[in-house]
Short mmCIF file of C-alpha atoms in Angstrom, two decimals:
data_model
loop_
_atom_site.label_atom_id
_atom_site.label_comp_id
_atom_site.label_asym_id
_atom_site.label_seq_id
_atom_site.Cartn_x
_atom_site.Cartn_y
_atom_site.Cartn_z
CA MET A 19 -36.40 -21.10 -54.34
CA SER A 20 -33.08 -21.58 -52.64
CA LEU A 21 -33.23 -20.75 -48.98
CA LYS A 22 -29.96 -20.49 -47.09
CA THR A 23 -29.35 -22.35 -43.84
CA VAL A 24 -28.67 -19.99 -40.94
CA GLY A 25 -26.21 -20.87 -38.18
CA VAL A 26 -27.11 -19.21 -34.89
CA ILE A 27 -24.59 -18.73 -32.08
CA GLY A 28 -26.96 -18.44 -29.15
CA GLY A 29 -27.62 -19.00 -25.48
CA MET A 30 -26.41 -15.56 -24.34
CA GLY A 31 -28.93 -15.65 -22.85
CA PRO A 32 -31.20 -18.46 -23.98
CA ALA A 33 -34.32 -16.26 -23.75
CA ALA A 34 -32.83 -13.91 -26.33
CA THR A 35 -32.20 -16.87 -28.65
CA VAL A 36 -35.78 -18.09 -28.28
CA ASP A 37 -36.96 -14.52 -28.92
CA PHE A 38 -34.85 -14.37 -32.10
CA MET A 39 -36.25 -17.67 -33.40
CA ASP A 40 -39.81 -16.69 -32.53
CA ARG A 41 -39.55 -13.30 -34.20
CA LEU A 42 -37.84 -14.74 -37.27
CA LEU A 43 -40.60 -17.34 -37.61
CA LYS A 44 -43.33 -14.71 -37.33
CA ALA A 45 -41.55 -12.32 -39.73
CA THR A 46 -41.15 -15.08 -42.33
CA LYS A 47 -44.92 -15.46 -42.74
CA ALA A 48 -44.34 -18.70 -44.61
CA PRO A 49 -47.32 -20.06 -46.56
CA THR A 50 -46.33 -23.62 -45.59
CA GLU A 51 -44.05 -25.17 -42.98
CA GLN A 52 -41.54 -26.05 -45.68
CA ASP A 53 -41.16 -22.38 -46.70
CA ASN A 54 -39.53 -21.50 -43.37
CA LEU A 55 -35.79 -21.16 -42.97
CA ARG A 56 -33.66 -23.98 -41.65
CA LEU A 57 -31.85 -22.84 -38.51
CA LEU A 58 -28.92 -24.61 -36.89
CA VAL A 59 -28.84 -23.26 -33.37
CA ASP A 60 -26.15 -23.76 -30.76
CA CYS A 61 -27.94 -22.42 -27.70
CA ASN A 62 -25.01 -22.53 -25.29
CA PRO A 63 -25.51 -20.75 -21.97
CA HIS A 64 -22.10 -21.99 -20.79
CA VAL A 65 -20.11 -19.41 -22.73
CA PRO A 66 -18.06 -17.58 -20.07
CA ASP A 67 -19.89 -14.44 -18.95
CA ARG A 68 -18.81 -11.60 -21.23
CA ASN A 69 -19.29 -9.00 -18.50
CA HIS A 70 -17.41 -10.68 -15.65
CA LEU A 71 -14.22 -11.99 -17.15
CA GLN A 72 -11.30 -13.11 -15.02
CA PRO A 73 -7.98 -12.40 -16.78
CA ASP A 74 -6.76 -15.90 -15.92
CA GLY A 75 -10.18 -17.56 -16.30
CA PRO A 76 -11.90 -19.11 -19.32
CA GLN A 77 -12.40 -16.70 -22.22
CA PRO A 78 -15.46 -16.52 -24.51
CA GLY A 79 -13.50 -16.24 -27.76
CA PRO A 80 -12.33 -19.85 -28.14
CA VAL A 81 -15.76 -21.20 -27.11
CA LEU A 82 -17.55 -18.96 -29.62
CA ALA A 83 -15.07 -19.93 -32.34
CA GLN A 84 -15.71 -23.61 -31.65
CA MET A 85 -19.48 -23.08 -31.77
CA ALA A 86 -19.15 -21.22 -35.09
CA ARG A 87 -17.04 -24.03 -36.57
CA GLY A 88 -19.61 -26.61 -35.47
CA LEU A 89 -22.42 -24.68 -37.12
CA GLU A 90 -20.51 -24.39 -40.38
CA ARG A 91 -19.63 -28.09 -40.30
CA SER A 92 -23.32 -28.90 -39.77
CA GLY A 93 -24.24 -27.01 -42.92
CA ALA A 94 -24.72 -23.31 -42.09
CA ASP A 95 -24.40 -21.08 -45.16
CA PHE A 96 -23.75 -18.09 -42.91
CA VAL A 97 -23.63 -17.44 -39.19
CA VAL A 98 -25.30 -14.86 -36.96
CA MET A 99 -25.07 -14.31 -33.20
CA ALA A 100 -28.06 -13.32 -31.05
CA CYS A 101 -25.97 -11.32 -28.55
CA ASN A 102 -24.46 -7.87 -28.94
CA THR A 103 -21.73 -8.05 -26.30
CA ALA A 104 -20.28 -11.30 -27.66
CA HIS A 105 -19.45 -9.40 -30.85
CA ALA A 106 -16.37 -8.26 -28.94
CA TYR A 107 -15.05 -11.69 -30.07
CA GLU A 108 -16.15 -11.28 -33.68
CA GLY A 109 -12.55 -11.53 -34.87
CA GLU A 110 -12.09 -14.97 -33.35
CA ILE A 111 -15.42 -16.12 -34.78
CA ARG A 112 -14.59 -14.91 -38.29
CA ALA A 113 -11.18 -16.56 -38.11
CA ALA A 114 -12.90 -19.88 -37.38
CA LEU A 115 -15.29 -19.67 -40.35
CA THR A 116 -15.02 -20.00 -44.11
CA VAL A 117 -18.68 -18.91 -44.55
CA PRO A 118 -19.76 -15.30 -43.87
CA PHE A 119 -20.47 -14.00 -40.38
CA VAL A 120 -23.23 -11.37 -40.38
CA SER A 121 -22.33 -8.82 -37.70
CA LEU A 122 -25.22 -7.48 -35.67
CA ILE A 123 -23.14 -4.38 -34.93
CA ALA A 124 -22.35 -3.60 -38.57
CA GLU A 125 -25.93 -4.28 -39.69
CA THR A 126 -27.31 -2.03 -36.96
CA ALA A 127 -24.91 0.80 -37.84
CA ALA A 128 -25.87 0.48 -41.51
CA MET A 129 -29.57 0.48 -40.73
CA LEU A 130 -29.22 3.52 -38.46
CA LYS A 131 -27.55 5.41 -41.30
CA ALA A 132 -30.10 4.29 -43.90
CA ARG A 133 -33.29 4.78 -41.92
CA HIS A 134 -32.38 7.61 -39.54
CA PRO A 135 -29.86 9.73 -41.48
CA GLN A 136 -30.74 12.83 -39.47
CA VAL A 137 -29.66 11.30 -36.15
CA LYS A 138 -26.33 12.68 -34.92
CA ARG A 139 -26.48 11.50 -31.30
CA ALA A 140 -27.67 7.96 -30.54
CA GLY A 141 -28.28 6.71 -27.00
CA LEU A 142 -27.01 3.22 -26.34
CA LEU A 143 -28.42 0.73 -23.84
CA ALA A 144 -25.73 -1.94 -23.70
CA ALA A 145 -23.84 -4.11 -21.24
CA SER A 146 -20.47 -3.17 -19.80
CA GLY A 147 -18.65 -5.74 -21.93
CA CYS A 148 -20.21 -4.23 -25.06
CA LEU A 149 -19.34 -0.67 -23.99
CA ASP A 150 -15.79 -1.59 -22.99
CA ALA A 151 -15.19 -3.16 -26.41
CA ARG A 152 -16.47 0.11 -28.01
CA LEU A 153 -18.44 -1.95 -30.55
CA TYR A 154 -21.13 0.63 -31.26
CA GLN A 155 -19.12 3.73 -30.40
CA ASP A 156 -16.55 2.94 -33.09
CA ALA A 157 -19.06 1.67 -35.67
CA LEU A 158 -21.28 4.74 -35.33
CA ALA A 159 -18.34 7.16 -35.30
CA LYS A 160 -17.50 6.02 -38.84
CA ASN A 161 -20.89 7.44 -39.86
CA GLU A 162 -20.30 10.59 -37.80
CA VAL A 163 -22.84 9.61 -35.19
CA GLU A 164 -21.97 10.22 -31.55
CA THR A 165 -22.86 7.48 -29.04
CA LEU A 166 -24.32 8.57 -25.71
CA THR A 167 -23.96 6.01 -22.92
CA LEU A 168 -25.21 5.80 -19.34
CA ASP A 169 -23.04 7.26 -16.60
CA ALA A 170 -21.48 4.94 -14.00
CA GLU A 171 -24.55 4.95 -11.77
CA GLY A 172 -26.89 4.36 -14.71
CA LEU A 173 -24.72 1.53 -16.02
CA GLN A 174 -24.75 -0.13 -12.60
CA ARG A 175 -28.55 0.01 -12.63
CA PHE A 176 -28.58 -1.37 -16.19
CA MET A 177 -26.32 -4.30 -15.29
CA THR A 178 -28.39 -5.16 -12.22
CA LEU A 179 -31.52 -5.11 -14.38
CA LEU A 180 -29.87 -7.13 -17.15
CA TYR A 181 -29.04 -10.00 -14.81
CA GLU A 182 -32.57 -9.92 -13.38
CA ILE A 183 -33.92 -10.26 -16.94
CA LYS A 184 -31.51 -13.14 -17.58
CA ARG A 185 -33.02 -14.82 -14.50
CA GLY A 186 -36.46 -14.46 -16.09
CA ASP A 187 -37.72 -11.20 -14.60
CA LEU A 188 -39.95 -9.60 -17.27
CA SER A 189 -42.11 -7.84 -14.67
CA ASP A 190 -43.66 -4.40 -14.84
CA ALA A 191 -40.97 -3.20 -12.43
CA ALA A 192 -38.28 -4.42 -14.83
CA ARG A 193 -40.06 -2.66 -17.68
CA ALA A 194 -40.31 0.58 -15.71
CA GLU A 195 -36.61 0.49 -14.84
CA MET A 196 -35.54 -0.08 -18.46
CA ARG A 197 -37.78 2.75 -19.57
CA ALA A 198 -36.25 5.04 -16.90
CA LEU A 199 -32.76 4.20 -18.19
CA ALA A 200 -33.79 4.93 -21.78
CA ASP A 201 -35.25 8.23 -20.59
CA LEU A 202 -31.89 9.16 -19.01
CA LEU A 203 -30.28 8.85 -22.44
CA ILE A 204 -33.04 10.89 -24.06
CA ALA A 205 -32.68 13.59 -21.38
CA ALA A 206 -28.95 13.68 -22.16
CA GLY A 207 -29.72 14.49 -25.79
CA ALA A 208 -30.18 11.15 -27.54
CA GLU A 209 -32.28 11.53 -30.69
CA LEU A 210 -32.77 7.75 -30.88
CA VAL A 211 -32.18 4.85 -28.49
CA ILE A 212 -30.37 1.66 -29.55
CA ALA A 213 -31.48 -1.46 -27.70
CA GLY A 214 -27.90 -2.72 -27.90
CA CYS A 215 -28.37 -5.85 -25.88
CA THR A 216 -30.71 -8.66 -26.91
CA GLU A 217 -32.29 -8.70 -23.45
CA VAL A 218 -33.41 -5.05 -23.71
CA PRO A 219 -36.33 -5.58 -26.12
CA LEU A 220 -37.66 -8.31 -23.81
CA VAL A 221 -38.77 -5.41 -21.55
CA LEU A 222 -38.70 -2.30 -23.77
CA ALA A 223 -40.79 -1.49 -26.85
CA GLN A 224 -41.25 1.57 -29.03
CA PRO A 225 -44.39 2.85 -27.26
CA ASP A 226 -42.39 3.04 -24.01
CA ILE A 227 -40.17 5.93 -25.12
CA ALA A 228 -40.56 9.31 -26.82
CA LYS A 229 -37.73 8.88 -29.36
CA PRO A 230 -37.28 6.17 -32.01
CA LEU A 231 -36.12 2.82 -30.62
CA LEU A 232 -33.66 0.88 -32.79
CA ASP A 233 -34.11 -2.72 -31.70
CA THR A 234 -30.99 -4.66 -32.65
CA MET A 235 -32.88 -7.96 -32.44
CA ALA A 236 -35.36 -6.65 -35.02
CA VAL A 237 -32.38 -5.66 -37.18
CA LEU A 238 -31.00 -9.19 -36.93
CA VAL A 239 -34.35 -10.73 -37.88
CA GLU A 240 -34.82 -8.43 -40.87
CA ARG A 241 -31.28 -8.87 -42.15
CA THR A 242 -31.32 -12.64 -41.65
CA LEU A 243 -34.43 -12.84 -43.83
CA ALA A 244 -32.83 -10.60 -46.45
CA TYR A 245 -29.75 -12.82 -46.69
CA ALA A 246 -31.32 -16.26 -46.22
CA ARG A 247 -34.63 -15.90 -47.99
CA ASP A 248 -34.59 -12.87 -50.26
CA GLY A 249 -31.25 -13.54 -51.93
CA GLU A 250 -29.46 -10.37 -50.87
CA ALA A 251 -25.69 -10.75 -51.38
CA LEU A 252 -23.93 -11.71 -48.16
CA PRO A 253 -20.96 -9.75 -46.82
CA ALA A 254 -17.58 -11.30 -47.56
CA ALA A 255 -16.49 -14.21 -45.36
CA MET B 12 -22.81 -30.13 -11.71
CA SER B 13 -22.61 -31.97 -14.99
CA LEU B 14 -25.35 -30.92 -17.33
CA LYS B 15 -25.86 -32.96 -20.47
CA THR B 16 -26.07 -31.36 -23.91
CA VAL B 17 -29.42 -31.99 -25.59
CA GLY B 18 -29.72 -32.50 -29.34
CA VAL B 19 -33.09 -31.39 -30.68
CA ILE B 20 -34.48 -32.61 -34.00
CA GLY B 21 -36.89 -29.78 -34.74
CA GLY B 22 -38.66 -27.67 -37.29
CA MET B 23 -41.76 -29.88 -37.57
CA GLY B 24 -43.11 -27.28 -37.30
CA PRO B 25 -40.76 -24.53 -36.22
CA ALA B 26 -43.33 -23.01 -33.84
CA ALA B 27 -43.41 -26.28 -31.89
CA THR B 28 -39.62 -26.20 -31.61
CA VAL B 29 -39.66 -22.62 -30.32
CA ASP B 30 -42.41 -23.64 -27.89
CA PHE B 31 -40.27 -26.55 -26.65
CA MET B 32 -37.22 -24.32 -26.09
CA ASP B 33 -39.30 -21.64 -24.38
CA ARG B 34 -41.00 -24.10 -22.05
CA LEU B 35 -37.74 -25.87 -21.25
CA LEU B 36 -36.10 -22.56 -20.40
CA LYS B 37 -38.97 -21.55 -18.12
CA ALA B 38 -39.12 -24.98 -16.46
CA THR B 39 -35.38 -24.94 -15.77
CA LYS B 40 -35.70 -21.91 -13.48
CA ALA B 41 -31.94 -21.47 -13.60
CA PRO B 42 -30.44 -19.15 -10.96
CA THR B 43 -27.93 -17.88 -13.54
CA GLU B 44 -27.66 -17.99 -17.33
CA GLN B 45 -24.86 -20.55 -17.04
CA ASP B 46 -27.13 -23.00 -15.17
CA ASN B 47 -29.32 -23.49 -18.23
CA LEU B 48 -28.97 -26.50 -20.52
CA ARG B 49 -26.99 -26.35 -23.73
CA LEU B 50 -29.25 -27.20 -26.65
CA LEU B 51 -28.09 -28.08 -30.13
CA VAL B 52 -31.11 -27.50 -32.32
CA ASP B 53 -31.58 -28.46 -35.93
CA CYS B 54 -34.76 -26.57 -36.73
CA ASN B 55 -35.37 -27.98 -40.20
CA PRO B 56 -38.77 -27.22 -41.75
CA HIS B 57 -37.66 -28.91 -44.98
CA VAL B 58 -38.17 -32.46 -43.72
CA PRO B 59 -40.67 -34.01 -46.17
CA ASP B 60 -44.20 -33.66 -44.84
CA ARG B 61 -44.95 -36.72 -42.70
CA ASN B 62 -48.65 -36.61 -43.53
CA HIS B 63 -48.48 -36.24 -47.30
CA LEU B 64 -45.88 -38.72 -48.47
CA GLN B 65 -45.51 -39.72 -52.09
CA PRO B 66 -44.34 -43.34 -52.39
CA ASP B 67 -41.75 -42.31 -54.99
CA GLY B 68 -41.00 -38.93 -53.40
CA PRO B 69 -38.48 -37.89 -50.75
CA GLN B 70 -38.86 -39.72 -47.43
CA PRO B 71 -38.41 -38.20 -43.97
CA GLY B 72 -36.37 -41.07 -42.50
CA PRO B 73 -33.03 -40.41 -44.21
CA VAL B 74 -33.32 -36.65 -43.55
CA LEU B 75 -34.08 -37.22 -39.87
CA ALA B 76 -31.22 -39.71 -39.58
CA GLN B 77 -28.82 -37.18 -41.07
CA MET B 78 -30.05 -34.47 -38.69
CA ALA B 79 -29.57 -36.84 -35.73
CA ARG B 80 -26.04 -37.70 -36.83
CA GLY B 81 -25.18 -34.01 -37.16
CA LEU B 82 -26.43 -33.31 -33.64
CA GLU B 83 -24.39 -36.15 -32.18
CA ARG B 84 -21.30 -35.04 -34.08
CA SER B 85 -21.78 -31.51 -32.71
CA GLY B 86 -21.74 -32.85 -29.16
CA ALA B 87 -25.24 -33.94 -28.16
CA ASP B 88 -25.23 -36.40 -25.24
CA PHE B 89 -28.72 -37.53 -26.19
CA VAL B 90 -31.30 -36.58 -28.79
CA VAL B 91 -34.98 -35.69 -28.58
CA MET B 92 -37.48 -34.76 -31.29
CA ALA B 93 -40.15 -32.10 -30.86
CA CYS B 94 -42.67 -33.80 -33.15
CA ASN B 95 -44.85 -36.83 -32.45
CA THR B 96 -45.57 -37.95 -36.00
CA ALA B 97 -41.90 -38.03 -37.00
CA HIS B 98 -41.43 -40.77 -34.40
CA ALA B 99 -42.71 -43.09 -37.13
CA TYR B 100 -39.06 -42.89 -38.27
CA GLU B 101 -37.59 -43.52 -34.83
CA GLY B 102 -35.89 -46.71 -36.04
CA GLU B 103 -33.92 -44.86 -38.71
CA ILE B 104 -32.96 -42.16 -36.20
CA ARG B 105 -31.76 -44.69 -33.60
CA ALA B 106 -29.78 -46.54 -36.24
CA ALA B 107 -27.94 -43.29 -37.03
CA LEU B 108 -26.98 -42.58 -33.41
CA THR B 109 -24.54 -44.00 -30.89
CA VAL B 110 -26.00 -41.77 -28.11
CA PRO B 111 -29.50 -42.41 -26.70
CA PHE B 112 -32.64 -41.20 -28.42
CA VAL B 113 -35.37 -40.27 -25.92
CA SER B 114 -38.69 -41.25 -27.48
CA LEU B 115 -41.55 -38.87 -26.89
CA ILE B 116 -43.97 -41.75 -27.46
CA ALA B 117 -42.36 -44.09 -24.91
CA GLU B 118 -42.01 -41.31 -22.34
CA THR B 119 -45.64 -40.31 -22.76
CA ALA B 120 -46.86 -43.90 -22.43
CA ALA B 121 -44.76 -44.33 -19.26
CA MET B 122 -46.04 -41.09 -17.78
CA LEU B 123 -49.65 -42.01 -18.56
CA LYS B 124 -49.19 -45.29 -16.70
CA ALA B 125 -47.41 -43.66 -13.74
CA ARG B 126 -49.63 -40.64 -13.25
CA HIS B 127 -53.01 -41.86 -14.49
CA PRO B 128 -53.03 -45.60 -13.70
CA GLN B 129 -56.83 -45.65 -13.57
CA VAL B 130 -57.24 -44.57 -17.19
CA LYS B 131 -58.27 -47.44 -19.48
CA ARG B 132 -59.39 -45.44 -22.51
CA ALA B 133 -57.27 -42.52 -23.69
CA GLY B 134 -58.40 -40.14 -26.42
CA LEU B 135 -55.71 -39.21 -28.92
CA LEU B 136 -55.45 -35.97 -30.89
CA ALA B 137 -52.80 -36.78 -33.46
CA ALA B 138 -52.03 -36.35 -37.15
CA SER B 139 -52.83 -38.96 -39.76
CA GLY B 140 -49.17 -39.94 -40.13
CA CYS B 141 -48.97 -40.56 -36.40
CA LEU B 142 -52.20 -42.58 -36.38
CA ASP B 143 -51.22 -44.62 -39.45
CA ALA B 144 -47.93 -45.58 -37.80
CA ARG B 145 -49.91 -46.71 -34.71
CA LEU B 146 -47.30 -45.07 -32.48
CA TYR B 147 -49.56 -44.43 -29.50
CA GLN B 148 -52.06 -47.22 -30.14
CA ASP B 149 -49.34 -49.87 -29.85
CA ALA B 150 -47.44 -48.19 -26.99
CA LEU B 151 -50.58 -47.79 -24.88
CA ALA B 152 -51.85 -51.29 -25.66
CA LYS B 153 -48.77 -52.68 -23.91
CA ASN B 154 -50.09 -51.04 -20.75
CA GLU B 155 -53.62 -52.29 -21.47
CA VAL B 156 -54.89 -48.84 -22.34
CA GLU B 157 -57.20 -48.50 -25.31
CA THR B 158 -56.64 -45.57 -27.67
CA LEU B 159 -59.69 -43.70 -28.94
CA THR B 160 -59.17 -41.75 -32.15
CA LEU B 161 -61.28 -39.36 -34.18
CA ASP B 162 -63.48 -40.79 -36.91
CA ALA B 163 -62.76 -39.99 -40.56
CA GLU B 164 -64.72 -36.73 -40.48
CA GLY B 165 -63.12 -35.64 -37.20
CA LEU B 166 -59.64 -36.47 -38.49
CA GLN B 167 -60.26 -34.42 -41.61
CA ARG B 168 -61.22 -31.47 -39.41
CA PHE B 169 -58.13 -32.07 -37.26
CA MET B 170 -55.78 -32.12 -40.25
CA THR B 171 -57.30 -28.93 -41.69
CA LEU B 172 -56.84 -27.25 -38.31
CA LEU B 173 -53.30 -28.59 -37.92
CA TYR B 174 -52.15 -27.02 -41.17
CA GLU B 175 -53.81 -23.74 -40.22
CA ILE B 176 -51.85 -23.77 -36.95
CA LYS B 177 -48.65 -24.53 -38.87
CA ARG B 178 -49.38 -21.40 -40.93
CA GLY B 179 -49.56 -19.40 -37.69
CA ASP B 180 -53.28 -19.44 -36.89
CA LEU B 181 -53.56 -19.41 -33.08
CA SER B 182 -56.90 -17.60 -33.16
CA ASP B 183 -59.91 -18.08 -30.91
CA ALA B 184 -61.60 -19.94 -33.76
CA ALA B 185 -58.68 -22.38 -33.94
CA ARG B 186 -58.87 -22.85 -30.17
CA ALA B 187 -62.61 -23.49 -30.32
CA GLU B 188 -62.19 -26.07 -33.08
CA MET B 189 -59.45 -27.96 -31.18
CA ARG B 190 -61.59 -27.96 -28.09
CA ALA B 191 -64.54 -29.31 -30.08
CA LEU B 192 -62.39 -32.16 -31.39
CA ALA B 193 -61.17 -32.99 -27.88
CA ASP B 194 -64.80 -33.00 -26.74
CA LEU B 195 -65.66 -35.54 -29.46
CA LEU B 196 -63.11 -37.92 -27.92
CA ILE B 197 -64.47 -37.30 -24.44
CA ALA B 198 -68.03 -37.89 -25.66
CA ALA B 199 -66.82 -41.20 -27.13
CA GLY B 200 -65.58 -42.29 -23.70
CA ALA B 201 -62.06 -40.95 -23.35
CA GLU B 202 -61.08 -40.62 -19.69
CA LEU B 203 -58.07 -38.48 -20.66
CA VAL B 204 -56.97 -36.67 -23.82
CA ILE B 205 -53.43 -36.95 -25.21
CA ALA B 206 -52.24 -33.88 -27.11
CA GLY B 207 -50.31 -36.20 -29.42
CA CYS B 208 -49.06 -33.56 -31.81
CA THR B 209 -46.78 -30.72 -30.75
CA GLU B 210 -49.05 -28.19 -32.45
CA VAL B 211 -52.07 -29.16 -30.31
CA PRO B 212 -50.95 -27.46 -27.07
CA LEU B 213 -50.39 -24.25 -29.03
CA VAL B 214 -54.20 -23.92 -29.03
CA LEU B 215 -55.41 -26.30 -26.28
CA ALA B 216 -54.81 -26.15 -22.53
CA GLN B 217 -56.12 -28.07 -19.53
CA PRO B 218 -58.83 -25.53 -18.64
CA ASP B 219 -60.37 -26.03 -22.08
CA ILE B 220 -61.54 -29.60 -21.45
CA ALA B 221 -63.35 -31.55 -18.74
CA LYS B 222 -60.95 -34.52 -18.60
CA PRO B 223 -57.20 -34.53 -17.87
CA LEU B 224 -55.05 -33.33 -20.76
CA LEU B 225 -51.74 -35.13 -21.24
CA ASP B 226 -49.58 -32.63 -23.10
CA THR B 227 -46.80 -34.54 -24.87
CA MET B 228 -44.73 -31.35 -25.17
CA ALA B 229 -44.88 -30.95 -21.39
CA VAL B 230 -43.77 -34.58 -21.08
CA LEU B 231 -40.80 -33.89 -23.33
CA VAL B 232 -39.81 -30.82 -21.30
CA GLU B 233 -40.07 -32.65 -17.98
CA ARG B 234 -38.20 -35.72 -19.17
CA THR B 235 -35.48 -33.69 -20.90
CA LEU B 236 -34.80 -31.91 -17.60
CA ALA B 237 -34.75 -35.22 -15.73
CA TYR B 238 -32.15 -36.69 -18.09
CA ALA B 239 -30.03 -33.61 -18.81
CA ARG B 240 -30.07 -31.78 -15.51
CA ASP B 241 -31.20 -34.11 -12.75
CA GLY B 242 -28.98 -37.04 -13.62
CA GLU B 243 -31.68 -39.62 -14.28
CA ALA B 244 -30.25 -42.63 -16.14
CA LEU B 245 -30.88 -42.40 -19.87
CA PRO B 246 -32.52 -45.22 -21.81
CA ALA B 247 -30.11 -47.43 -23.72
CA ALA B 248 -28.76 -46.10 -27.01
#
């Protein structure tokens, strides 16, 4: 048995990182403590906010690159990041690493194609920074899948809700609002909804909506296990 | 605001580490994501089992020392460990660090004295490795508190239960068994019960027992916040 050590760029937000670790632990179903994966986690909530950047202010890229370097230096065999929006800085992270970076965006796009090949229009619940960087729109377009996003009013509601979740609001009202936003995408023609922000699944689950939910956090858990435990070949560094 | 970065020696077991992070996050009650603490976590389930050591086999001390060094090198201002039993190797960890190590044992003993000064006999639910190292017995004796431990049969039941919890068993049966073991200590005269293993509070809470429960994980959360957020002076390195 040769388990790989997983570096985790986290803290965006910290609840999403804890959720990732918790789900990974439960999915591992290790017969003994020692059969679990070793995780090196930099849970850093002080990364500049990806959705409210000042042009002259601190930028997330250099901070994320430094975190990635630290994880590699500490022994990570590959690095993942438990935040969709921060993948806008994937280039800077990769440039800082000599070990592979497993992209949540690329893995989600690949899983959408493999598991839901009939889907031609995917609804996307994601933060403004993620939408602006066109992470999913461009990745899905390569597979000839159209990305449906919320309109300006819907996005404003989503962002308000997102920051309430980041403050710890996992209430029924928060759940109802996320479900209403997912329903807007379905009404617009989405054949599947991508929970494209790691805070979304904290308040939205498959039973809540009438179309398939593609939970990017679940993708990250499944793919991390495949690479770290099951010996699947990693993408190139 | 100058928050300190917390290094966390974890993975013993991983569920206890996730529990620590989750509780710390909830206790922080940060108004924004950026007000949370930065945690550097080495969640390493491959530390040799503290309760089943082979004299000629791998020892936990050097592994824990290496983890501690890595956390300091990555930027930890102080280091904590989310496992009671592994404090048997506290000396090796301290020797590897130039930043302070906050001892869960010392903090628990101090909190017992401060909050429950009337208690003269404390019951201890702890693993065999923790008992053998006399971590709590010696620390409490300094404050003239006697430590009551389970008898051989009770300890065997505790260890069986502990390894079931480490495999993910948080069932009602597991809860009932932990409660029964706590009740044995109370029947023997314990005026308070110390959950002296980070797995214990996963299946035992204050309402379950008739005497005060001193949850060492709660102590670690509270003291970590005091040192990292509230500016309390750290113990000497």
